[in-house]
Structure formats: structure tokens, C-alpha cells
Coordinates of C-alpha atoms in Angstrom, one line a residue:
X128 CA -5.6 378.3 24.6
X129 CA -4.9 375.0 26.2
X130 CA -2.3 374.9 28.6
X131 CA 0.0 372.0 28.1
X132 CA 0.1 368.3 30.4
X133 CA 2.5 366.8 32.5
X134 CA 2.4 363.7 33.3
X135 CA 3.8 363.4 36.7
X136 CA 2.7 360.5 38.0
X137 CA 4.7 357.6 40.0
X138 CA 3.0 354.9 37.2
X139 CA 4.9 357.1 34.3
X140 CA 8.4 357.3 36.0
X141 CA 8.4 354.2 37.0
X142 CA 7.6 352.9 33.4
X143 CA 10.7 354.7 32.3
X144 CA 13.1 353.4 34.3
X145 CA 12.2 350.2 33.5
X146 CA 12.6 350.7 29.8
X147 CA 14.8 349.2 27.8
X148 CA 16.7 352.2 26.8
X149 CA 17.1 353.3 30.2
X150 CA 18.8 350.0 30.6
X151 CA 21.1 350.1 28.3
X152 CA 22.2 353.9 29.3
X153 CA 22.8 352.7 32.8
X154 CA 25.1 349.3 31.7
X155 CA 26.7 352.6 29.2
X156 CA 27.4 354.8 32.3
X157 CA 28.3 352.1 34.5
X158 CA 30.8 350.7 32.0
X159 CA 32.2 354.5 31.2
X160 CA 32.8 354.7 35.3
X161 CA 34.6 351.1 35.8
X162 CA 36.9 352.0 32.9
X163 CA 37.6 355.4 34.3
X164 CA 38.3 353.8 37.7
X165 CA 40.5 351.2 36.0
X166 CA 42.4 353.9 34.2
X167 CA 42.7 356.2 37.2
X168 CA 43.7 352.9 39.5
X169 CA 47.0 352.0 36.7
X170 CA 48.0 355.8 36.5
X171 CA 48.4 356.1 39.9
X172 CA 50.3 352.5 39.9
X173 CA 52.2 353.6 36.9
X174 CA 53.3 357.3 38.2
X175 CA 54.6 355.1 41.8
X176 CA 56.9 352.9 39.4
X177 CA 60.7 354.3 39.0
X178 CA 61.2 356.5 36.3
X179 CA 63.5 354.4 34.9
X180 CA 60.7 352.2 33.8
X181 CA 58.1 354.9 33.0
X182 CA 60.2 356.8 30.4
X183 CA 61.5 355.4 27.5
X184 CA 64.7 357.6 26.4
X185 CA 63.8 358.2 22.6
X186 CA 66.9 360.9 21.8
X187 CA 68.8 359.5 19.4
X188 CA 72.1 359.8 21.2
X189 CA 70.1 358.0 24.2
X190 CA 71.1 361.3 26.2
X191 CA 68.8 359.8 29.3
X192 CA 70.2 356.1 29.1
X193 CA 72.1 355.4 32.5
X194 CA 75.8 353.8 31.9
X195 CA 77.1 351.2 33.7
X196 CA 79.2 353.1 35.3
X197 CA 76.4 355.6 37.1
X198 CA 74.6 351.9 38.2
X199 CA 77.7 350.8 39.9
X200 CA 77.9 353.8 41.4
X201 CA 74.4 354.2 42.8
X202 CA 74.5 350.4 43.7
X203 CA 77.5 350.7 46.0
X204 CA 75.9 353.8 48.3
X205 CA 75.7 352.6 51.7
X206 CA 74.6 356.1 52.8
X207 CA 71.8 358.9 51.6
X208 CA 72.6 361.7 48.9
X209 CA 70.7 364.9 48.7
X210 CA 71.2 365.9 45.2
X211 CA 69.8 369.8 45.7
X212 CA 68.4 371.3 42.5
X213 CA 68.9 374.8 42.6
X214 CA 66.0 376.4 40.5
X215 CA 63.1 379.1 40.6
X216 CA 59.4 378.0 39.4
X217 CA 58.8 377.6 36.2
X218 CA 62.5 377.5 34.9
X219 CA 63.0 374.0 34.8
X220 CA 64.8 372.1 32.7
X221 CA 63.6 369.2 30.8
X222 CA 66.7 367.5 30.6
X223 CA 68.2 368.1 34.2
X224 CA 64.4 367.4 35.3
X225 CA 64.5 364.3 33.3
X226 CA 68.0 362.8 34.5
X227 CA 67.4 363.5 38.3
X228 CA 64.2 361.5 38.3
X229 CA 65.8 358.2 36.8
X230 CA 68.7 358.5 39.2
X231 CA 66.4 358.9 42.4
X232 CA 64.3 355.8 40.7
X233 CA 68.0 353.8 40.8
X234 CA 68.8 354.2 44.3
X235 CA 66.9 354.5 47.6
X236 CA 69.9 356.3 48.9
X237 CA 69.5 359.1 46.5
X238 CA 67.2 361.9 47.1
X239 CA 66.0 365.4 44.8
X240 CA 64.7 368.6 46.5
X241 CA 64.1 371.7 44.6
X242 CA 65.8 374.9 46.7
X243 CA 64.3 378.2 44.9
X244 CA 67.2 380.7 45.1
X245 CA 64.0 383.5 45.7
X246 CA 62.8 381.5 48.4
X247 CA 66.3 380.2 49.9
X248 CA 68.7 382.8 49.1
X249 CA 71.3 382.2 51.7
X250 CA 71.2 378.3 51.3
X251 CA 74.1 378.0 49.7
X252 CA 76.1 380.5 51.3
X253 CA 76.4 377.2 53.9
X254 CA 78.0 375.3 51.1
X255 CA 81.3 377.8 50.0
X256 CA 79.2 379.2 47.2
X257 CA 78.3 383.1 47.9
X258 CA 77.9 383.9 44.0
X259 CA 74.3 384.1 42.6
X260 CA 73.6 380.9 41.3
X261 CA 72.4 379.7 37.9
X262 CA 68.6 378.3 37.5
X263 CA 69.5 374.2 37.4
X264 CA 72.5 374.0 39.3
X265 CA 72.9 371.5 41.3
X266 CA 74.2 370.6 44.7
X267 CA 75.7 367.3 46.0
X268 CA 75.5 366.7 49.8
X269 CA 76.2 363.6 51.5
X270 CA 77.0 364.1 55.4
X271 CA 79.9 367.0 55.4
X272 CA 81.0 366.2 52.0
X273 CA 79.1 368.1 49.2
X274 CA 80.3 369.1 46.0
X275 CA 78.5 372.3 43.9
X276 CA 77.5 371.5 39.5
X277 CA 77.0 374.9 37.9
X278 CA 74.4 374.8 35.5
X279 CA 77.1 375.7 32.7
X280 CA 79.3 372.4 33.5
X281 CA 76.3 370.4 32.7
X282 CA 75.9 371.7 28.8
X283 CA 79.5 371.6 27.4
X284 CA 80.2 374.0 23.8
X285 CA 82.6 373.1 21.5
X286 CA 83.4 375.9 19.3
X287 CA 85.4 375.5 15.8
X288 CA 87.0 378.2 13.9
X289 CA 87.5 378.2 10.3
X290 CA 88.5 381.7 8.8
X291 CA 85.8 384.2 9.4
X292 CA 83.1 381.6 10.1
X293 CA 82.6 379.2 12.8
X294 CA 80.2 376.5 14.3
X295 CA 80.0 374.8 17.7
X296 CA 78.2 371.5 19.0
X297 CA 76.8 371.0 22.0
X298 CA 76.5 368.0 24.5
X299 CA 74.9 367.3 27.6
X300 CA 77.4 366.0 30.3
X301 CA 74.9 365.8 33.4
X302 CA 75.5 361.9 33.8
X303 CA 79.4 362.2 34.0
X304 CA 79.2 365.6 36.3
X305 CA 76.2 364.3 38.7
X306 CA 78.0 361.0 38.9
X307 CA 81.1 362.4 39.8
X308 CA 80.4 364.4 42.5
X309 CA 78.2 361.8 44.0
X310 CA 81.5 359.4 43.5
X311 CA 83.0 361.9 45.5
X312 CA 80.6 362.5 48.3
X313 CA 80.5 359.2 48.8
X314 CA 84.1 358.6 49.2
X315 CA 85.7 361.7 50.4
X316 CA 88.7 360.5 48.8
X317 CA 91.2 362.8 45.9
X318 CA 93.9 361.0 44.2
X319 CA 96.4 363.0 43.1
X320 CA 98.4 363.3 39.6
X321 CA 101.9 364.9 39.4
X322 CA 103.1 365.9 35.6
X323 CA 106.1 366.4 35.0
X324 CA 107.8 369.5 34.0
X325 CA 111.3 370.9 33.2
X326 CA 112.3 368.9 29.8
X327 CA 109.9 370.5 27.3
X328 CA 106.9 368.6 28.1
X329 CA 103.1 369.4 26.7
X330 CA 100.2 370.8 29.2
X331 CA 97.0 369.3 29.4
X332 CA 94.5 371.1 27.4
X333 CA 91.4 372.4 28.8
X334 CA 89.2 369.6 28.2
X335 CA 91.5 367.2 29.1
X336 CA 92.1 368.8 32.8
X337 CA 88.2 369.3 33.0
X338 CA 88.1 365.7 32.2
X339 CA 90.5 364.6 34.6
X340 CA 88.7 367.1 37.6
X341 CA 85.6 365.6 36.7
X342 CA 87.3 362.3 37.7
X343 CA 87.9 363.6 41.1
X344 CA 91.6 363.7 40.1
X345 CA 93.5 366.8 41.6
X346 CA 96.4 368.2 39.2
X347 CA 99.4 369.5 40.3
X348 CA 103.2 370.3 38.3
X349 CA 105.8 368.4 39.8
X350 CA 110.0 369.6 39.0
X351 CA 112.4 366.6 39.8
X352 CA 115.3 369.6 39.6
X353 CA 114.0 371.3 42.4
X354 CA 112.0 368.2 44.7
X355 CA 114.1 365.7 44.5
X356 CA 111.9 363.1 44.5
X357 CA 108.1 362.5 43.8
X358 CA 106.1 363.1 46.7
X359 CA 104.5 360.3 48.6
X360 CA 101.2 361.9 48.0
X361 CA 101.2 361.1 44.4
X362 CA 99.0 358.4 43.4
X363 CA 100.0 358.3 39.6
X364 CA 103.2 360.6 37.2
X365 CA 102.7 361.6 33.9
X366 CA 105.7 362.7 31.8
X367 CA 103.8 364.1 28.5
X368 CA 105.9 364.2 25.1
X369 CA 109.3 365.9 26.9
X370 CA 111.3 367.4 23.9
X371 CA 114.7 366.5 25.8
X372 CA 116.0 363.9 28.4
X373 CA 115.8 363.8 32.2
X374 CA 119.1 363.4 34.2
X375 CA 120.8 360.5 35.2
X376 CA 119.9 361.3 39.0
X377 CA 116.1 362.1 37.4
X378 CA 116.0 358.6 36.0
X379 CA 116.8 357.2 39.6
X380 CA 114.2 359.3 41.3
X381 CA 111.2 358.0 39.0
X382 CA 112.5 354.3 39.4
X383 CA 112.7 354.5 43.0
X384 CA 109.3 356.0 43.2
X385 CA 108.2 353.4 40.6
X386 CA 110.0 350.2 42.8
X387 CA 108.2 351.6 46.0
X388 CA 104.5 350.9 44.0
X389 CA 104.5 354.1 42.1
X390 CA 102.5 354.3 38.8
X391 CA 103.4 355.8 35.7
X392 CA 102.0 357.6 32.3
X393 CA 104.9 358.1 29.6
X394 CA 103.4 359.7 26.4
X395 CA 106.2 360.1 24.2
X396 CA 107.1 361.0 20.3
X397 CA 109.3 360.8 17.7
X398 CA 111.9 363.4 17.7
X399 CA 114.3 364.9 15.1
X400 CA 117.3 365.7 16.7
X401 CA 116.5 364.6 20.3
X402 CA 117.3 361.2 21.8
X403 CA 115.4 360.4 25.3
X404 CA 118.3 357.8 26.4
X405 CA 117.6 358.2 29.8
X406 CA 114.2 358.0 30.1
X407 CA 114.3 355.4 27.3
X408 CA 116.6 353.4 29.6
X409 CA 114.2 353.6 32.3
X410 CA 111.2 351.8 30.1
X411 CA 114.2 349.1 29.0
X412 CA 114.1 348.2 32.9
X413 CA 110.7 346.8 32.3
X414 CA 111.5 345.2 28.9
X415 CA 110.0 347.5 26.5
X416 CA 111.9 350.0 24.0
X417 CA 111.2 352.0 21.3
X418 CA 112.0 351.6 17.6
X419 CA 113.9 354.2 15.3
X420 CA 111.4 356.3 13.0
X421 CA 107.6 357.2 12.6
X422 CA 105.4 354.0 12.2
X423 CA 103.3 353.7 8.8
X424 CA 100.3 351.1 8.8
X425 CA 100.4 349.5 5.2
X426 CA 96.9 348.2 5.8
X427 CA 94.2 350.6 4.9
X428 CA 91.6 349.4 7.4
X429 CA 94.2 350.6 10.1
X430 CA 94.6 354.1 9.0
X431 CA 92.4 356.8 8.7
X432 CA 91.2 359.9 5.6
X433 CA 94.1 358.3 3.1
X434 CA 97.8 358.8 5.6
X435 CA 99.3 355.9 6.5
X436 CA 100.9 357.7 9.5
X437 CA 97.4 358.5 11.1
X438 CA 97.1 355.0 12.8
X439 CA 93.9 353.1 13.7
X440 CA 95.3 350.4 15.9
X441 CA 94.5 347.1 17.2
X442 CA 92.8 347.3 20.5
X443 CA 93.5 344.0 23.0
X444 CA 91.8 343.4 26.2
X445 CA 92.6 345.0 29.5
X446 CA 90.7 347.0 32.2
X447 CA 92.1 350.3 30.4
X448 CA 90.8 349.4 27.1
X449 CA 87.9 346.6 27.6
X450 CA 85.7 349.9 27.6
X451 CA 86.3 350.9 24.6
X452 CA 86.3 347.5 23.0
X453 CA 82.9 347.2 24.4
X454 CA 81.4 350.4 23.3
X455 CA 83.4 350.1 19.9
X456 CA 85.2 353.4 19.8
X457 CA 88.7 353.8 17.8
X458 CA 91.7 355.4 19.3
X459 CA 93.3 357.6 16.3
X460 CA 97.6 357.9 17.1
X461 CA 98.9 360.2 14.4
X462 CA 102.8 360.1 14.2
X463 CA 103.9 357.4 16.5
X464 CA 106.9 355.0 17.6
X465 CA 106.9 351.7 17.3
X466 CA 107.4 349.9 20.9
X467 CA 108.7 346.6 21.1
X468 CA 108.4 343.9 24.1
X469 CA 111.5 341.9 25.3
X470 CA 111.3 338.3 25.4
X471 CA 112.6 338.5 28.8
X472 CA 111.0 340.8 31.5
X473 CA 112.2 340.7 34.9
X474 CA 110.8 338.8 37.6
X475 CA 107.4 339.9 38.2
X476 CA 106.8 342.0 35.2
X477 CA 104.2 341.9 33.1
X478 CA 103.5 343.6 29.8
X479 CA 99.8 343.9 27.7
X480 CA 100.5 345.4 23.9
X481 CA 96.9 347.2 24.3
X482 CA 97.4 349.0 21.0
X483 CA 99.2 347.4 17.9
X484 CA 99.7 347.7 14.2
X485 CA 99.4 345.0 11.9
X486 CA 102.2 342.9 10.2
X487 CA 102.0 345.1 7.1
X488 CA 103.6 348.1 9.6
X489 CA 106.9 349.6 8.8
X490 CA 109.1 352.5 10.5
X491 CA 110.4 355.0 8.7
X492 CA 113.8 355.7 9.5
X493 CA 113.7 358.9 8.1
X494 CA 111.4 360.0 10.3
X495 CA 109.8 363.4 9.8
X496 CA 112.4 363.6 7.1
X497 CA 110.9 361.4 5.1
X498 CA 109.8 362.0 1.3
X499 CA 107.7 359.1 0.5
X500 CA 105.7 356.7 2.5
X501 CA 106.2 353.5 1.1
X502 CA 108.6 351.1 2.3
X503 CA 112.3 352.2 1.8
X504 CA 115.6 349.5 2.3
X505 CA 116.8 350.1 6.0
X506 CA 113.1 350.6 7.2
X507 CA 112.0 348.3 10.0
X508 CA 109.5 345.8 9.5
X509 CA 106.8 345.4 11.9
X510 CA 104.5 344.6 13.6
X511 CA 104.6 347.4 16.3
X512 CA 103.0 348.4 20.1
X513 CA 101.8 351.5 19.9
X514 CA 100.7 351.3 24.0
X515 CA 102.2 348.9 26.4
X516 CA 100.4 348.6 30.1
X517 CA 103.5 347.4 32.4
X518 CA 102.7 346.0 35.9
X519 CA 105.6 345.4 38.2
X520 CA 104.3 343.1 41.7
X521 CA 106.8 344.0 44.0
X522 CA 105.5 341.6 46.4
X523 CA 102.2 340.3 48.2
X524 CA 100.4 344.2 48.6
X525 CA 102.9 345.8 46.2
X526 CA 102.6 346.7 42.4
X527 CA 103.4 349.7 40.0
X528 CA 101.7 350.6 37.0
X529 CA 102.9 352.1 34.1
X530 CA 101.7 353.1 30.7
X531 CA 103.6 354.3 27.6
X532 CA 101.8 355.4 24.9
X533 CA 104.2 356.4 21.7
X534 CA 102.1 359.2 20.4
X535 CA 101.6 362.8 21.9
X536 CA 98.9 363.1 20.2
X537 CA 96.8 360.8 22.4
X538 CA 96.2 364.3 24.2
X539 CA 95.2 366.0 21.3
X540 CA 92.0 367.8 21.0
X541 CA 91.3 367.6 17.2
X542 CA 92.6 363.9 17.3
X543 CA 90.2 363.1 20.4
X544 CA 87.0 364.6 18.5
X545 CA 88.1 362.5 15.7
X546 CA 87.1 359.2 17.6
X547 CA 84.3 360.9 19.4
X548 CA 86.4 361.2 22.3
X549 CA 88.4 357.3 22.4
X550 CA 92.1 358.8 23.2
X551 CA 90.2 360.6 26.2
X552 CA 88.5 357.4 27.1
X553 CA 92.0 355.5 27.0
X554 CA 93.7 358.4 29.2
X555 CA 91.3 358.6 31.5
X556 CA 90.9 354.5 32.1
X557 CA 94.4 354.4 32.4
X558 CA 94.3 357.3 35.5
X559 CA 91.3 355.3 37.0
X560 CA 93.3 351.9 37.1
X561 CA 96.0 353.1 38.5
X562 CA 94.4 355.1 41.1
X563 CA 92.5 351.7 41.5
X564 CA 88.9 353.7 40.6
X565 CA 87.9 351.3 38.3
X566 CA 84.3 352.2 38.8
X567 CA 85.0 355.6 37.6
X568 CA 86.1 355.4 33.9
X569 CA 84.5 358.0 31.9
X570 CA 81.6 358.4 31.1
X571 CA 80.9 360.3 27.5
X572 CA 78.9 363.4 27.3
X573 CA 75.5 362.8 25.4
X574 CA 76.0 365.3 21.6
X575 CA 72.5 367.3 21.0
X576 CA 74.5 368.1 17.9
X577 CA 76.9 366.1 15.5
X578 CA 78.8 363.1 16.7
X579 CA 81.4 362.0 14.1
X580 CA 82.1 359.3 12.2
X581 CA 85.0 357.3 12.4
X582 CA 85.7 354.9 9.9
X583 CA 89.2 353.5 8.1
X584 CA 90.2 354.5 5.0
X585 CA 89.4 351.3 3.2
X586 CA 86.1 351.4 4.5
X587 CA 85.7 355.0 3.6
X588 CA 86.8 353.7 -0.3
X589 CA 84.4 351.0 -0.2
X590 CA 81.2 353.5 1.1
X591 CA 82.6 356.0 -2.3
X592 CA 82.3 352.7 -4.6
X593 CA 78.8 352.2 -3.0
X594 CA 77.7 355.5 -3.3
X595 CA 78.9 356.6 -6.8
X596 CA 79.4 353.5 -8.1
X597 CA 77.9 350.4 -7.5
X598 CA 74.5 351.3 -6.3
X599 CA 73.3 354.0 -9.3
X600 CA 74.6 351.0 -11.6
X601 CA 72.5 348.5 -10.3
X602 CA 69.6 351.1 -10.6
X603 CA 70.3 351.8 -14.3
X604 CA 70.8 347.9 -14.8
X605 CA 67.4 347.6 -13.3
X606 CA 66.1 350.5 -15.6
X607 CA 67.7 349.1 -19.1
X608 CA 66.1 345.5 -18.2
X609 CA 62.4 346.8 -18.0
X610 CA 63.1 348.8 -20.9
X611 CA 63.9 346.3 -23.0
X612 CA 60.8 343.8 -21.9
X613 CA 58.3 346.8 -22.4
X614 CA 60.1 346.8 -26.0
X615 CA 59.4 343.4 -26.5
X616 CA 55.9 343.6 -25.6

């Protein structure tokens, strides 16, 4: 058998490598490496560019889109955050993950560094917190200010009730939390807001006080009876839908806190038997006084699901409301007074109608009495204020605040869900102002569930004639003509 030849010598190898496919192999594996380079060159550019500008927020309720407010914030740090997020490897999540990268990428004052509780377990016990914490919780520090986010303030669950069944959404509220506490941090500062009691009033619900804390607003109940006077430590009073009237030497107290700079948040309502003269004669020192009745809107675009008495109003420009205006929410007032302005305030009053009815408005004087909505003889003709925002500059470095809102259902849970959360919004902007945090106003918790829709009732007509009417007629319009050609044909 022959044994096979190999031809091993230099002439042979030297031919091949100076073939023409052997050429072309080499320009392939040459071009294959440049472009790998290239690619390996831009990642490495790319992964050293802010998140910000790396990851394009694709949820639909753009849960990873920074506000304006969280910018102003992060721009106006003059010292370094540690934002510590408290979680064990492999148990992170995507969306906590994904919001502490693009505020790290906004700010070089803003730092993240992962503390695994198995690793670190006494690392908060520094901090106040000795409880075990939850995977993603975070931790604030800024110097010796610092303020702890448990994992479960970041998702927030609204549960509904109906009968024996129920539902609940969900929303994602790290922005407003993380931003908070690094508004606090930063400033070591707590205003603090007195209500009222002792004359019937309303409590804040839970998510309203959760709203107001996030805010870095401390609460606390406040009895004229028993104090005498508001404390100087009080940076803002609300008095929220009393059922009866304060005293005569009440009425002074709260206008010589209010004539010393004081500011003030009145959220009344109509009442049957009740009249508020006192407190009503307070609001007529700043030239604004409320109407007999409940206000019904006579134009459908300015009242909501078909009752005239569930008001949609007007929204004018002001720092409380310019939010709203520019993120287009509503602000839904069921069962309101009508306020009216004086022609004559006193000197160095000033008074915004930030929420109004149109001219078709009325106010029943038969108030929860009443049997019919339209417009009766003796009913007063609009228009109407629904909110007034009073300033009083007392002199150079001087001025009070005051909002009256004529609804208490500004406060209402079912009526704030309605407008995706626009009564909060106002409330809160209103706190903000007057405890001159204008940076602060809310921020709204990202849904990862249902967000409503608001709309008027005329405009909820007009989508029905759409729907059920007008469009499947233009369809069977369109059917019948190419009917009739093809019978033509």
C-alpha cells in the first residue's frame, strides 16, 4: 500500500499565502476585528454616559421619567447624598434599580451603594432603625441628617371594596419618596401644620397625612379652647369643614395669628342648620364671603357623570394651581358654596379666584333640601369662586396667606381618585406655598395598574354619540354605497 504525501515544503506554503483566497480571508478577519473593536470602543463610551441618556423609559405611565420637581431638587444640592440601598444579591429590583441609576446620572452630588443586610447587619442600627429591614429599602444620608424609605412606602396599594368582591391598583411612588427625603437631608428643615379641632371638623385621611409627611410636613391638632392662641411654631392652620362656629375670642386669636404673617387653609361646606358667622366674618376681613345654597354648574363641560352639583371648575393661574394647569389635571368639588370677591379689599390685600364656575352657575337656596336642580325664583345667579388664594403684605418682609376652598370634599379620597389625584395636588401646592417650599409640590405616584379617566359630562355624551352612533353609521353608509355600485355593475 502506498503511504500518502505531504507536501511540506517552504515553496508550497508560501504559494498559499499568497493566494487569492487567502487574501480575501485575511481583509474578512481583519474587517470582523476593526468592527468588533469599534463596537467594544462605543459600548464602553455608551455604558460611561448617564443613565438618563442610555435608557429610554418605555412604560406607558413613563414610571422612570424624572419631574421637574426631582431636577430642581438634584440641581440645587451643594452637598453629597448617599442614597444606601438596602438589599441581599440577587433580590434586586428592576424598578428601584432603574430609578437610582438615573438619579445618580442627574447629580454629581448624589451617590448609590448597595449594603447587603447579610453582610452589614448592624449598619442600620446606626441610623434609629433596629427592625429587620426589607430587601430594597432605602436609606438617605446626607452629613447627620438621614432619613430611612421602607421598601413598602415605595409600592403604594389601593384596595376597593364592593360587596363580597374587591380589587386594588398599584403605583410606584419611589420618585416622590426618594425625593423627599433627599429634600429633607438637604435642608434639615420641618414646617409644621396645626389643624384645627373642637367645632366638628374632619381628619385627614390616611393618604392624605401620608401625603402631607411625605412633604416633610409634621402634623399636629391644635384646640384654640385650651391654647389660647396658635403657636409661633406653626408655619400654616387648617380649619377642615367645622360643623359649628368658633368663638368670638377664637375669631381674634386666628386674625391676630393671621396679621402677624400667619397663613391659613379654610375648607368649608354648605350646612343645613348651621351658620359659621364667625368664622365667616373673619374671611369678610379679606373681602371674600360666601353665598347662600349649594352651587349647580348649568354647563355640562363643567360637571361631571350627569350631576350638576359635582363641579369641574375653571382653573386660573397661580403658583398653587399653574401645576395642574400644566399637567392638565381636573379638580372635581362635589357640593360646594359659592364665594364671592369684594370690590374693595383692604389695603394690601390681594385675592386670585383659582377655581370658578361659569356664568351659567346658580345656588340653590334650598340647599340639600332641594327637590330639583334646575333653576328655581330666589336662586342666585352666578358666576361663583369655588377657591380664593388671599395674600395680606403686612409690610416690606411680612405677608399671610390664606386659602378657602368651599368644598370638603377637596379632602375626599373617592373624589381625589376621581381626578387621578388633582384635589391632592391643589392641597398639597397650597401647603408648599405657604410654607414657601415651592420646589416641593407633589409629585404623582407612577399607576402599574389603572389610571382613570376624567372627562365632563358633555364630553362623556359626545364619546356615546361617537361610539354608538355616529361611527357604526358611517360604516353602514360606507357598506350600502359599495353595495349599490357592485349592483350596478
Amino acid at each position: 500500500m502506498k503511504k500518502p504525501q505531504f507536501h511540506t515544503n517552504g515553496r508550497s506554503l508560501k504559494t498559499t499565502f499568497q493566494s487569492r483566497t487567502f487574501r480575501v480571508g485575511g481583509y474578512s478577519v481583519a474587517a470582523a476585528a476593526i468592527v468588533l473593536a469599534i463596537a467594544i470602543v462605543i459600548n464602553v463610551l455608551v455604558g460611561a454616559l448617564p443613565a438618563s441618556w442610555t435608557q429610554l423609559d418605555a412604560t406607558s405611565s413613563q414610571l422612570f421619567t424624572i419631574s421637574e420637581q426631582t431636577e430642581n431638587t438634584l440641581a440645587g444640592l451643594e452637598e453629597d447624598v448617599t442614597i444606601y440601598w438596602i438589599v441581599r444579591s440577587g433580590s434586586e429590583d428592576d424598578y428601584v434599580e432603574s430609578l437610582l441609576n438615573r438619579y445618580a446620572s442627574m447629580s454629581s452630588h448624589v451617590s448609590v451603594e448597595k449594603k447587603d443586610p447579610d453582610v452589614y447587619p448592624t449598619f442600620l442600627t446606626a441610623y434609629g432603625q433596629t427592625d429587620e429591614a426589607e430587601d430594597n429599602s432605602l436609606l438617605v444620608v446626607l452629613g447627620d441628617n438621614y432619613r430611612y424609605i421602607d421598601y413598602y412606602s415605595i409600592y403604594v396599594y389601593d384596595y376597593t371594596y364592593y360587596y363580597y368582591t374587591g380589587s386594588y391598583d398599584v403605583e410606584f411612588d419611589g420618585e416622590s419618596v426618594l425625593t423627599s427625603a433627599i429634600s429633607y437631608v438637604s435642608s434639615g428643615v420641618t414646617p409644621k401644620l396645626y389643624t384645627l379641632t373642637g367645632h366638628g371638623e374632619s381628619s385627614l385621611s390616611d393618604d392624605f397625612s401620608s401625603a402631607v409627611s411625605k412633604e416633610n410636613i409634621e402634623v399636629e391638632e391644635l384646640s384654640l379652647l385650651t391654647e389660647g392662641s396658635v403657636p409661633e411654631d406653626a408655619d400654616a392652620l387648617l380649619v377642615y369643614a367645622p360643623t359649628t362656629d368658633i368663638s368670638e375670642e377664637e375669631k381674634d386669636a386666628l386674625l391676630e395669628y393671621l396679621q402677624a404673617g400667619g397663613n391659613l387653609i379654610l375648607i368649608t361646606q354648605p350646612l343645613d342648620d348651621e351658620e359659621l358667622t364667625n368664622l365667616e366674618a373673619l374671611m369678610a376681613e379679606y373681602g371674600v364671603t360666601a353665598s347662600e345654597g349649594i352651587v349647580l354648574e348649568g354647563n355640562s363641560s363643567y360637571y361631571a357623570w350627569g350631576y350638576p352639583y359635582y363641579l369641574l371648575p375653571e382653573i386660573s393661574s397661580h403658583t398653587v394651581t399653574d401645576p395642574l394647569i400644566d399637567s392638565g389635571y381636573y379638580v372635581l368639588l362635589p357640593l360646594a358654596q359659592g364665594l364671592s370677591v369684594s370690590d374693595e379689599l383692604p389695603d394690601g390685600v390681594s385675592v386670585t379666584e383659582l377655581l370658578t364656575t361659569t356664568d351659567a352657575a346658580y345656588s340653590k337656596i334650598a340647599g340639600y333640601a332641594m327637590t330639583t336642580t334646575e333653576k328655581e325664583d330666589g336662586d342666585i345667579d352666578g358666576p361663583f369662586a369655588l377657591a380664593v388664594a388671599i395674600t395680606d403684605t403686612i409690610d416690606d418682609d411680612t405677608e399671610s396667606n390664606i386659602l378657602w376652598v368651599s368644598s370638603a370634599y377637596l379632602l375626599d379620597d373617592s373624589a381625589n381618585s376621581s381626578v387621578s389625584g388633582g384635589n391632592q395636588d391643589l392641597f398639597l401646592n397650597a401647603l408648599n406655598w405657604m410654607c414657601e417650599q415651592e420646589d416641593s409640590i407633589s409629585i404623582h405616584a407612577k399607576s402599574l395598574s389603572t389610571e382613570y379617566l376624567t372627562m365632563s359630562d358633555s364630553a362623556g355624551t359626545m364619546l356615546c354619540v361617537l361610539a354608538i352612533g355616529l361611527i357604526p353609521a358611517v360604516y353602514l353608509a360606507i357598506g350600502i354605497v359599495i353595495w349599490v355600485r357592485r349592483r350596478h355593475r
